[in-house]
Amino acid sequence: MIKEKKITPADVKLNFGKNDVEVNHNVSQTYLIYDYPGELAPGFLYGLQHGTFVGNGKTGRTDISVSTIIRPKELFFDAKRRMQMDRLQREISDSVTEKASSYADPTKIAALETLMELRSGRANFVEVYFLVTINSENRKAKKIACKAFERSLKQFGSATSFKFKTLKHQQKLGLEATTITGSSEKLLEKYKGRVMGVDSLAAFYPFVSGNFSDEEGIYIGHRIDSALSVNIGFKKSADAQNMLVTGATGEGKSAFIKGLILGLLIAGYKIYIYDLDGEFYEICKAYGGLWLDLTGEDAPFVDPTIIPTELMKDVKDISKLTEDDIEKIRDVDAKRYDDAASETLAQLSMICDKELWLRNKSVENAAQLSLMQMWEDEKVYKGVPESWNSGKPSFKKLYQKISKNAEDENFRFYEGAKLLANELWSYFDGLDSGTFKNPIDSSIFKGHQLTVIRTMSAGENPSPKDKRNATLKFNMASSMVWNQIKRDRLLKEIVSCEIFDEFQRAGNDESVYRAVYRGITTSRKFNSMVVLGFNDPSILFAERQDAEGNKTSNKGLWDNARHLVAFRLEPNTIDKIASDGGMPQEVVNAWRNLPKYSFIFRTTLGNNKRAYDVLKMQLPKEELELSKTREFVA
């Protein structure tokens, strides 16, 4: 038997020199990097840690490690910074002309935004340092590696853009700062690091593989004046995380949404996309999603008469749930019959003439009793939960039961059944009989992380018939999606996202608006978020009529959106939206002069104050291919 030798501190021999440390037979040198260029190529860290000086060289093996140190930094908006802000504002304003080719310097915009955050008191700041340790088998290998390392820094920036210390006579402090148990305070008291806002830190890119301050952060773009990526941790906040995405045709709105989708999928979101033109078909197939085309004569529809299965059966690990969670799930399961009945009646009311449904109570009563009878024919009984998934109930069988009751003068609500059967006839026995021909149930949404629902025929002006049928199927699908989102919330395993693109074409449809508004105003409660895309933001503020004929507007969507992504628009449109939406003038100026494919990003901070930045999403080639649309060509 080989006896394992126990390593003790006495076995580790340290010899601290002027420029390095000898650890037994190895030699290491630590650099302190306290400032770096404003622009770095993506992949910088990989190149730094996998350079030609790393690995087995002719003179010996060399390894490199990078440590990050972050310290709070207190800053104040004093007279000097006020003057700086005023000067930046003037410079940006002076650069704005009527020429389309002119735009403000992005670096000045970014600097102005930082000062705006400091002025408002809404941002916290930190000081960031990096310790780079080169460890070699011998002194000669270390010397060669250090020279190669310093040359590598210059490849990524100018000769003076990286500021670092070789830590002469301070290698002991450098080594201590890189260890888990060591302290960095003595070392860092001597130097100033790079100061940045906490939001910038959360997205810091060059030295860190991934987002070290928020592992759930989702990439939304790079600052256009640097290689710093911006990631938003949607899951981290208890507040609603809804997002508006707007921009003129060809500016990159749909491409941004498609880039966002992959980030959401990676973060574990369950995504539902309502697609008007089939634009998301390729991305759906590429990511293994469910493509559900509800358009066309014989397209499927989500049948509300099929009662969902027990939610308790979907619980994977009951130990993760509290007693209160379990009680809520049991309560949902106990109401499945009533909820399915309510959903079915709601869909019937949309098919029927609204006034008839509201004015004549016997119509709704006939629908209720006929539904209960149809279920009983399928061995589904109200007081017997074990029977709720029996038989094969369907919307068509419900119509057949209503029609049969309309011929039976002894049926309790005979007159109502006659009126109801007459309203439904076209959809089951008339020219629209294919509308509800192919039923599917809501369980189809359970097994897919990505679902794309095609909701309307292609073209800007569908026929009244197509639009009516598309609206009916949209209502059935969106209602079932929302029910699934609520069920997933109770399981505490899934965060959901609904995406509505081309809202300017569908937002005047009251049923679409209700679905969007429902999602945006209640998303926080159900672990969900809504992404709303449109190329005409004026629809959010324009006056319209609701289902009852009252005058209203969509401004509530603007007010309840935590994030805004705004690509280039016509200047007069920007000015109107800025006025209606209360945007600062310096941001309006930046918006009017955005480079192509760049966007203003607005987010709402914890104190309900808003911060702005100028970003551009950068996607790999394969994602760009999926993101090409009629609006965007990379």
XYZ file of C-alpha atoms in Angstrom:
634
model
C 0.000 0.000 0.000
C 1.251 3.459 -0.900
C 1.015 5.855 1.989
C -0.178 9.340 0.996
C 2.099 12.123 2.192
C 0.381 14.986 3.968
C 1.431 18.408 2.701
C 2.178 20.894 5.514
C 3.073 24.608 5.416
C 6.669 23.624 6.107
C 6.755 21.785 2.766
C 5.906 25.007 0.872
C 9.002 27.158 0.393
C 8.409 30.809 -0.494
C 11.098 33.252 -1.559
C 9.924 36.793 -2.309
C 12.059 38.715 -4.759
C 11.826 42.202 -6.223
C 9.691 41.175 -9.256
C 8.481 37.676 -8.478
C 7.899 34.913 -5.960
C 9.519 31.494 -5.891
C 7.112 28.791 -4.752
C 9.159 25.641 -4.327
C 10.616 25.213 -7.832
C 8.120 27.446 -9.667
C 8.363 31.191 -10.264
C 5.360 33.511 -10.431
C 4.830 37.197 -11.100
C 1.623 39.128 -10.434
C 0.507 42.208 -12.369
C -2.086 44.675 -11.124
C -4.214 46.021 -14.014
C -6.137 49.066 -12.877
C -7.284 50.600 -16.171
C -7.898 49.393 -19.705
C -9.106 50.643 -23.125
C -12.646 51.777 -23.759
C -12.815 49.257 -26.613
C -11.682 45.641 -26.559
C -12.299 42.886 -29.069
C -14.677 40.118 -27.941
C -12.630 37.084 -26.919
C -9.913 39.205 -25.314
C -9.783 37.110 -22.158
C -9.549 33.874 -24.112
C -6.649 35.223 -26.127
C -4.970 36.475 -22.971
C -5.209 33.146 -21.186
C -4.419 31.001 -24.244
C -1.578 32.996 -25.819
C 1.612 31.562 -27.270
C 3.338 32.094 -23.924
C 0.879 29.763 -22.134
C 1.430 26.003 -21.954
C 4.501 23.869 -22.568
C 7.222 26.066 -24.094
C 10.822 25.237 -24.932
C 11.998 26.630 -21.612
C 9.228 25.184 -19.442
C 5.500 25.236 -18.745
C 3.640 28.497 -18.029
C 0.094 29.077 -16.735
C -1.866 32.300 -16.268
C -4.763 33.196 -13.977
C -6.910 36.309 -13.586
C -8.486 37.479 -10.316
C -11.170 40.159 -10.040
C -11.372 42.608 -7.140
C -14.360 44.920 -6.695
C -14.640 47.642 -4.062
C -17.471 50.128 -3.399
C -16.719 53.663 -4.576
C -18.471 56.791 -3.346
C -18.895 59.599 -5.893
C -20.649 62.959 -5.685
C -22.229 65.165 -8.339
C -20.247 68.308 -7.631
C -19.744 71.605 -9.498
C -16.967 70.134 -11.617
C -19.152 67.291 -12.842
C -22.055 69.693 -13.410
C -19.830 71.727 -15.729
C -18.717 68.562 -17.470
C -22.329 67.505 -18.004
C -23.320 70.917 -19.384
C -20.403 70.869 -21.813
C -21.230 67.368 -23.028
C -24.848 68.406 -23.523
C -23.780 71.354 -25.669
C -21.378 69.251 -27.724
C -24.017 66.615 -28.390
C -26.631 69.235 -29.278
C -24.198 71.050 -31.597
C -23.575 67.820 -33.507
C -27.282 67.442 -34.302
C -28.138 68.719 -37.772
C -30.903 68.060 -40.246
C -28.581 65.852 -42.286
C -29.313 62.148 -41.940
C -25.595 61.359 -41.940
C -24.839 63.401 -38.828
C -24.981 61.965 -35.345
C -23.517 62.659 -31.949
C -20.292 61.023 -30.778
C -21.395 57.782 -29.041
C -18.655 58.090 -26.419
C -20.009 61.509 -25.425
C -23.512 60.079 -25.158
C -22.254 57.269 -22.904
C -20.378 59.775 -20.731
C -23.460 61.963 -20.491
C -25.588 58.990 -19.447
C -23.156 58.144 -16.649
C -23.297 61.719 -15.372
C -27.099 61.618 -15.565
C -27.095 58.542 -13.345
C -24.725 60.207 -10.895
C -26.823 63.394 -10.835
C -30.032 61.492 -10.110
C -28.474 59.477 -7.308
C -29.882 56.299 -8.849
C -26.576 54.562 -9.536
C -24.032 52.952 -7.229
C -20.399 52.910 -8.265
C -17.557 50.462 -7.754
C -13.806 50.378 -8.334
C -12.580 47.391 -10.356
C -9.087 45.849 -10.452
C -7.622 42.746 -12.060
C -4.664 40.733 -10.825
C -2.954 38.640 -13.497
C -0.563 35.978 -12.210
C 1.958 34.281 -14.520
C 3.359 31.061 -13.087
C 6.301 29.254 -14.788
C 8.477 26.259 -14.087
C 11.637 28.385 -14.025
C 12.786 31.975 -14.116
C 13.709 31.953 -17.804
C 10.274 30.703 -18.841
C 8.690 33.338 -16.601
C 10.733 36.131 -18.156
C 9.765 35.076 -21.691
C 6.098 34.740 -20.703
C 5.988 38.161 -19.022
C 7.374 39.886 -22.113
C 4.879 38.055 -24.324
C 2.077 38.981 -21.931
C 2.929 42.681 -22.047
C 3.062 42.517 -25.861
C -0.376 40.869 -25.841
C -1.830 43.758 -23.894
C -0.606 46.167 -26.543
C -2.242 44.076 -29.280
C -5.641 44.809 -27.756
C -5.069 48.550 -27.212
C -2.567 51.323 -27.615
C 0.767 51.260 -25.802
C -0.654 53.414 -23.017
C -4.261 52.183 -22.947
C -3.571 49.433 -20.406
C -2.362 50.705 -17.076
C -0.693 48.108 -14.922
C 1.835 47.767 -12.170
C 4.547 45.108 -12.110
C 4.374 45.350 -8.311
C 8.077 45.654 -7.660
C 8.792 44.854 -4.001
C 5.070 44.145 -3.595
C 4.803 40.603 -4.952
C 3.920 39.299 -1.504
C 0.913 41.649 -1.377
C -0.030 40.647 -4.922
C 0.096 36.950 -4.100
C -1.976 37.443 -0.956
C -4.616 39.382 -2.891
C -5.102 36.509 -5.358
C -5.763 33.862 -2.690
C -9.180 33.072 -1.259
C -8.095 33.776 2.305
C -5.821 36.711 1.515
C -6.559 40.411 1.814
C -6.184 43.001 -0.950
C -6.691 46.129 1.140
C -2.988 46.930 1.726
C -2.247 46.641 -1.976
C -5.218 48.575 -3.305
C -4.816 51.470 -0.902
C -1.877 52.511 -3.075
C -3.689 52.592 -6.436
C -6.912 53.800 -8.047
C -8.908 51.331 -10.151
C -11.431 51.728 -12.988
C -14.625 53.310 -11.634
C -17.930 52.185 -13.161
C -21.595 51.983 -12.310
C -22.973 48.793 -10.825
C -25.108 48.291 -13.953
C -21.946 48.427 -16.089
C -20.203 46.047 -13.727
C -23.056 43.567 -14.070
C -22.373 43.419 -17.793
C -18.563 43.755 -17.703
C -17.079 41.802 -20.585
C -13.352 41.974 -21.374
C -11.812 40.103 -18.445
C -14.610 37.813 -17.409
C -15.962 34.760 -19.213
C -19.663 35.382 -18.759
C -21.402 37.708 -16.335
C -19.862 37.225 -12.908
C -22.260 39.457 -10.991
C -25.463 37.901 -12.320
C -25.267 34.386 -13.649
C -28.821 34.684 -14.979
C -28.180 37.886 -16.937
C -29.436 37.878 -20.540
C -27.425 39.553 -23.281
C -29.219 42.486 -24.917
C -26.362 44.331 -26.628
C -22.963 46.004 -26.531
C -22.291 49.641 -25.800
C -21.518 51.099 -29.199
C -18.433 52.935 -27.996
C -16.798 49.839 -26.487
C -16.822 46.059 -26.340
C -18.696 46.035 -23.047
C -21.719 43.782 -23.208
C -24.918 44.568 -21.339
C -26.799 41.738 -19.663
C -30.062 42.159 -17.786
C -30.956 39.790 -14.958
C -34.707 39.676 -15.545
C -35.174 36.940 -12.961
C -33.381 38.783 -10.177
C -36.007 41.465 -9.617
C -39.393 41.013 -8.000
C -40.752 43.754 -10.246
C -42.415 43.195 -13.623
C -39.811 42.931 -16.416
C -41.922 43.816 -19.469
C -40.146 45.225 -22.528
C -41.237 47.423 -25.439
C -39.252 47.165 -28.695
C -39.885 49.807 -31.337
C -38.217 51.058 -34.502
C -38.797 51.866 -38.144
C -38.773 49.178 -40.827
C -35.251 47.978 -41.558
C -33.651 49.231 -38.354
C -33.290 45.848 -36.611
C -36.325 45.537 -34.330
C -37.274 41.968 -35.282
C -33.625 40.914 -35.382
C -33.222 42.177 -31.813
C -36.248 40.187 -30.671
C -34.850 37.041 -32.289
C -31.495 37.602 -30.621
C -33.256 38.074 -27.301
C -35.138 34.799 -27.738
C -31.987 32.673 -27.593
C -30.836 34.452 -24.447
C -34.198 33.801 -22.807
C -34.083 30.137 -23.813
C -30.588 29.731 -22.387
C -31.795 31.347 -19.153
C -34.555 28.722 -18.914
C -37.549 30.812 -19.929
C -40.576 29.179 -21.480
C -41.437 31.342 -24.489
C -44.696 31.846 -26.367
C -44.540 33.912 -29.570
C -47.631 35.216 -31.363
C -46.541 35.437 -35.006
C -48.635 37.282 -37.591
C -46.586 36.492 -40.700
C -44.743 33.246 -40.057
C -41.566 35.266 -39.520
C -40.441 33.103 -36.597
C -40.799 29.736 -38.331
C -37.074 29.228 -38.991
C -36.026 30.203 -35.501
C -38.708 27.927 -34.064
C -37.399 24.930 -35.971
C -33.751 25.797 -35.312
C -34.349 25.805 -31.551
C -36.609 22.736 -31.505
C -39.805 24.622 -30.724
C -43.471 23.830 -31.314
C -44.871 25.453 -34.467
C -48.629 25.901 -34.097
C -50.216 27.395 -37.235
C -53.769 28.492 -36.456
C -54.383 30.057 -39.869
C -56.168 28.443 -42.789
C -59.457 26.653 -43.256
C -58.604 23.392 -41.466
C -56.028 24.708 -38.990
C -56.141 23.360 -35.425
C -57.637 25.233 -32.502
C -57.182 24.907 -28.742
C -60.396 23.290 -27.533
C -61.606 24.832 -24.243
C -64.003 21.955 -23.476
C -61.086 19.590 -22.758
C -60.434 19.827 -19.016
C -56.714 20.116 -18.127
C -55.071 17.249 -16.253
C -54.184 17.530 -12.573
C -51.390 19.974 -11.900
C -50.184 17.865 -8.979
C -49.142 15.186 -11.472
C -46.678 17.663 -12.990
C -44.828 18.237 -9.708
C -41.305 16.838 -10.135
C -39.983 17.379 -6.619
C -42.600 17.973 -3.959
C -39.873 18.647 -1.378
C -39.247 22.042 -3.071
C -42.802 23.150 -2.343
C -44.162 24.581 0.879
C -47.436 23.505 2.432
C -48.950 26.718 1.104
C -47.710 25.889 -2.417
C -49.231 22.432 -2.226
C -52.522 23.851 -0.989
C -52.662 26.299 -3.927
C -52.018 23.488 -6.406
C -54.780 21.388 -4.866
C -57.104 24.392 -5.050
C -56.347 24.819 -8.785
C -56.937 21.118 -9.374
C -60.279 21.307 -7.537
C -61.442 24.145 -9.832
C -60.503 22.564 -13.156
C -64.106 21.715 -14.064
C -65.405 25.208 -13.278
C -62.455 26.900 -14.998
C -62.950 24.880 -18.191
C -66.667 25.745 -18.129
C -65.896 29.458 -17.711
C -63.374 29.358 -20.543
C -65.790 27.574 -22.863
C -68.584 30.047 -22.143
C -66.190 32.953 -22.712
C -65.292 31.622 -26.159
C -68.947 31.030 -27.039
C -69.754 34.614 -26.065
C -67.153 35.857 -28.570
C -68.679 33.823 -31.381
C -72.179 35.066 -30.671
C -73.559 38.517 -31.188
C -72.477 40.458 -28.102
C -75.821 42.107 -27.516
C -77.665 38.808 -27.887
C -75.410 37.120 -25.315
C -75.730 39.948 -22.813
C -79.409 40.752 -23.385
C -80.869 37.254 -23.335
C -79.833 35.272 -20.237
C -81.461 32.121 -21.631
C -78.698 31.977 -24.289
C -75.941 31.664 -21.674
C -78.080 29.299 -19.598
C -78.625 27.080 -22.641
C -74.869 27.030 -23.226
C -74.154 26.085 -19.590
C -76.677 23.265 -19.421
C -75.730 21.907 -22.848
C -72.058 21.868 -21.839
C -72.820 19.926 -18.668
C -74.915 17.453 -20.671
C -72.194 16.998 -23.288
C -69.659 16.313 -20.554
C -71.960 13.805 -18.886
C -72.357 12.020 -22.241
C -68.553 11.642 -22.116
C -68.701 10.370 -18.498
C -67.413 13.684 -17.084
C -69.302 14.625 -13.898
C -69.042 17.901 -11.976
C -68.633 16.423 -8.493
C -66.296 13.607 -9.507
C -62.752 14.905 -10.193
C -61.575 11.425 -11.140
C -63.881 11.609 -14.186
C -62.761 14.997 -15.519
C -60.355 13.579 -18.070
C -62.684 10.839 -19.275
C -64.139 10.461 -22.755
C -63.478 12.755 -25.707
C -65.346 16.023 -25.170
C -65.082 18.607 -27.935
C -66.364 21.965 -29.092
C -68.143 20.268 -31.982
C -69.936 17.838 -29.664
C -71.060 20.833 -27.617
C -72.547 22.420 -30.752
C -74.298 19.147 -31.584
C -75.785 19.031 -28.082
C -76.949 22.670 -28.373
C -78.517 21.919 -31.774
C -80.317 18.877 -30.363
C -81.676 20.924 -27.453
C -82.814 23.607 -29.906
C -85.157 20.993 -31.407
C -86.500 19.846 -28.038
C -89.349 22.037 -26.802
C -89.066 20.363 -23.404
C -85.483 21.583 -22.950
C -85.480 24.044 -20.053
C -83.842 26.845 -22.075
C -85.316 25.954 -25.438
C -85.561 29.525 -26.769
C -82.000 30.278 -25.767
C -80.769 27.066 -27.392
C -82.482 28.012 -30.681
C -80.824 31.433 -30.706
C -77.436 29.963 -29.770
C -77.612 27.187 -32.375
C -78.400 29.784 -35.015
C -75.348 31.847 -33.995
C -73.037 28.803 -34.140
C -74.418 27.175 -37.300
C -71.986 28.796 -39.760
C -68.952 27.547 -37.803
C -70.039 23.910 -37.735
C -72.460 23.297 -40.606
C -71.999 26.358 -42.831
C -69.194 27.860 -44.921
C -66.940 28.272 -41.862
C -67.285 24.644 -40.802
C -63.510 24.065 -40.979
C -62.818 26.603 -38.234
C -63.272 24.169 -35.348
C -62.591 20.958 -37.205
C -59.250 19.934 -35.681
C -59.162 20.290 -31.881
C -56.066 20.133 -29.695
C -55.915 20.508 -25.930
C -53.801 22.835 -23.801
C -51.465 20.036 -22.689
C -49.648 20.569 -26.001
C -47.875 23.552 -24.401
C -46.406 21.560 -21.508
C -43.603 19.732 -23.286
C -42.046 22.627 -25.229
C -39.790 25.430 -24.063
C -40.502 27.445 -27.210
C -43.930 27.706 -28.836
C -44.635 29.869 -31.884
C -48.323 30.463 -32.574
C -49.144 31.648 -36.087
C -52.247 33.707 -35.540
C -53.193 35.461 -38.765
C -52.943 34.968 -42.512
C -50.110 36.757 -44.285
C -50.789 40.209 -45.651
C -51.681 43.556 -44.181
C -55.399 43.299 -44.987
C -56.912 39.853 -44.287
C -60.515 39.306 -45.307
C -63.198 39.921 -42.658
C -63.805 36.175 -42.471
C -60.119 35.342 -41.991
C -59.721 38.107 -39.439
C -62.781 36.950 -37.484
C -61.647 33.329 -37.438
C -58.067 34.326 -36.570
C -59.376 36.410 -33.667
C -61.416 33.497 -32.332
C -58.480 31.106 -32.503
C -56.124 33.693 -31.046
C -58.445 34.086 -28.061
C -58.607 30.357 -27.472
C -54.844 29.937 -27.784
C -53.846 32.990 -25.722
C -56.281 32.064 -22.944
C -54.874 28.555 -22.745
C -51.313 29.894 -22.837
C -52.107 32.186 -19.928
C -53.620 29.307 -17.990
C -50.445 27.300 -18.617
C -48.303 30.230 -17.425
C -50.313 30.356 -14.189
C -49.954 26.595 -13.739
C -46.201 26.762 -14.332
C -45.949 29.562 -11.778
C -47.413 27.319 -9.110
C -44.813 24.657 -9.895
C -42.042 27.220 -9.200
C -39.907 25.714 -11.927
C -40.512 27.899 -14.983
C -40.339 31.580 -15.828
C -42.411 32.470 -18.888
C -42.323 35.109 -21.601
C -44.988 36.115 -24.131
C -43.768 37.881 -27.273
C -46.123 39.922 -29.457
C -44.469 41.299 -32.612
C -46.073 43.690 -35.132
C -48.432 44.977 -32.447
C -49.275 48.033 -34.577
C -51.213 45.702 -36.893
C -53.111 43.822 -34.216
C -53.304 46.261 -31.295
C -56.646 47.704 -32.394
C -58.205 44.264 -32.063
C -59.767 44.350 -28.616
C -59.076 40.658 -27.948
C -55.372 41.063 -28.775
C -55.152 44.178 -26.641
C -56.793 42.390 -23.697
C -54.297 39.517 -23.946
C -51.340 41.910 -24.067
C -52.646 44.103 -21.255
C -53.420 41.064 -19.104
C -49.866 39.819 -19.513
C -48.200 43.176 -18.910
C -50.225 44.176 -15.847
C -50.166 40.796 -14.065
C -46.876 39.294 -15.278
C -44.993 39.861 -12.015
C -47.577 37.844 -10.097
C -47.164 34.835 -12.383
C -43.379 34.757 -12.998
C -43.839 36.014 -16.523
C -42.844 38.918 -18.755
C -44.121 40.388 -22.017
C -42.044 41.608 -24.969
C -44.066 43.856 -27.262
C -42.691 44.759 -30.701
C -44.087 47.453 -33.015
C -42.851 49.973 -35.584
C -45.330 52.728 -34.790
C -45.136 53.702 -31.093
C -47.800 56.368 -31.563
C -50.392 53.589 -31.191
C -49.594 53.537 -27.489
C -50.874 57.077 -27.056
C -53.540 57.314 -29.770
C -57.165 57.362 -28.680
C -59.242 54.264 -29.423
C -62.547 52.663 -28.425
C -62.693 49.681 -26.076
C -65.175 46.795 -26.280
C -67.859 48.871 -24.548
C -67.381 51.813 -26.905
C -65.584 53.970 -24.348
C -62.636 56.156 -25.381
C -59.279 54.956 -24.076
C -55.634 54.512 -25.121
C -52.790 52.015 -24.831
C -50.662 54.307 -22.640
C -50.938 51.768 -19.834
C -48.631 49.530 -21.857
C -45.971 52.263 -21.871
C -46.397 52.954 -18.163
C -46.089 49.268 -17.200
C -42.992 48.521 -19.293
C -39.791 48.347 -17.259
C -37.521 48.243 -20.315
C -37.616 50.104 -23.637
C -35.573 49.274 -26.751
C -35.926 52.113 -29.258
C -34.349 51.917 -32.717
C -34.312 54.798 -35.194
C -37.607 56.448 -36.102
C -38.633 59.540 -38.006
C -37.622 62.668 -36.014
C -41.198 63.951 -35.714
C -42.312 60.551 -34.360
C -39.490 60.568 -31.824
C -40.419 64.060 -30.667
C -44.075 63.126 -30.209
C -43.292 59.924 -28.290
C -40.723 61.718 -26.162
C -43.302 64.353 -25.283
C -46.091 61.880 -24.525
C -43.727 59.517 -22.701
C -41.769 62.121 -20.745
C -38.233 61.385 -21.998
C -35.280 63.717 -21.152
C -34.174 66.015 -23.963
C -30.589 64.719 -23.967
C -31.926 61.217 -24.609
C -34.205 62.506 -27.362
C -31.194 64.108 -29.046
C -29.290 60.833 -28.883
C -32.309 58.935 -30.246
C -32.649 61.291 -33.195
C -29.036 60.634 -34.177
C -28.574 56.913 -33.616
C -26.235 54.961 -35.915
C -28.069 52.304 -37.955
C -28.978 49.118 -36.071
C -28.210 50.815 -32.738
C -30.858 51.564 -30.145
C -31.636 53.548 -27.038
C -32.025 51.232 -24.064
C -34.100 52.501 -21.176
C -34.521 50.603 -17.936
C -36.308 51.413 -14.703
C -34.220 51.219 -11.542
C -35.356 50.143 -8.096
C -36.333 53.664 -7.069
C -38.571 53.993 -10.170
C -36.096 56.324 -11.832
C -35.052 55.618 -15.400
C -31.580 55.100 -16.819
C -30.603 55.202 -20.497
C -27.817 53.820 -22.683
C -26.954 53.468 -26.385
C -26.434 49.851 -27.473
C -26.133 47.566 -30.482
C -26.789 43.840 -30.477
C -23.931 41.777 -31.939
C -24.851 38.245 -32.969
C -22.796 35.283 -34.227
C -23.051 34.541 -37.946
C -25.388 31.580 -37.507
C -27.797 33.662 -35.428
C -27.657 36.494 -37.952
C -28.867 34.079 -40.615
C -31.885 33.228 -38.458
C -32.454 36.910 -37.699
C -32.696 38.067 -41.308
C -36.227 39.238 -42.025
C -38.041 41.372 -44.514
C -37.009 44.258 -42.230
C -33.383 43.481 -41.503
C -30.369 42.289 -43.427
C -27.113 42.054 -41.478
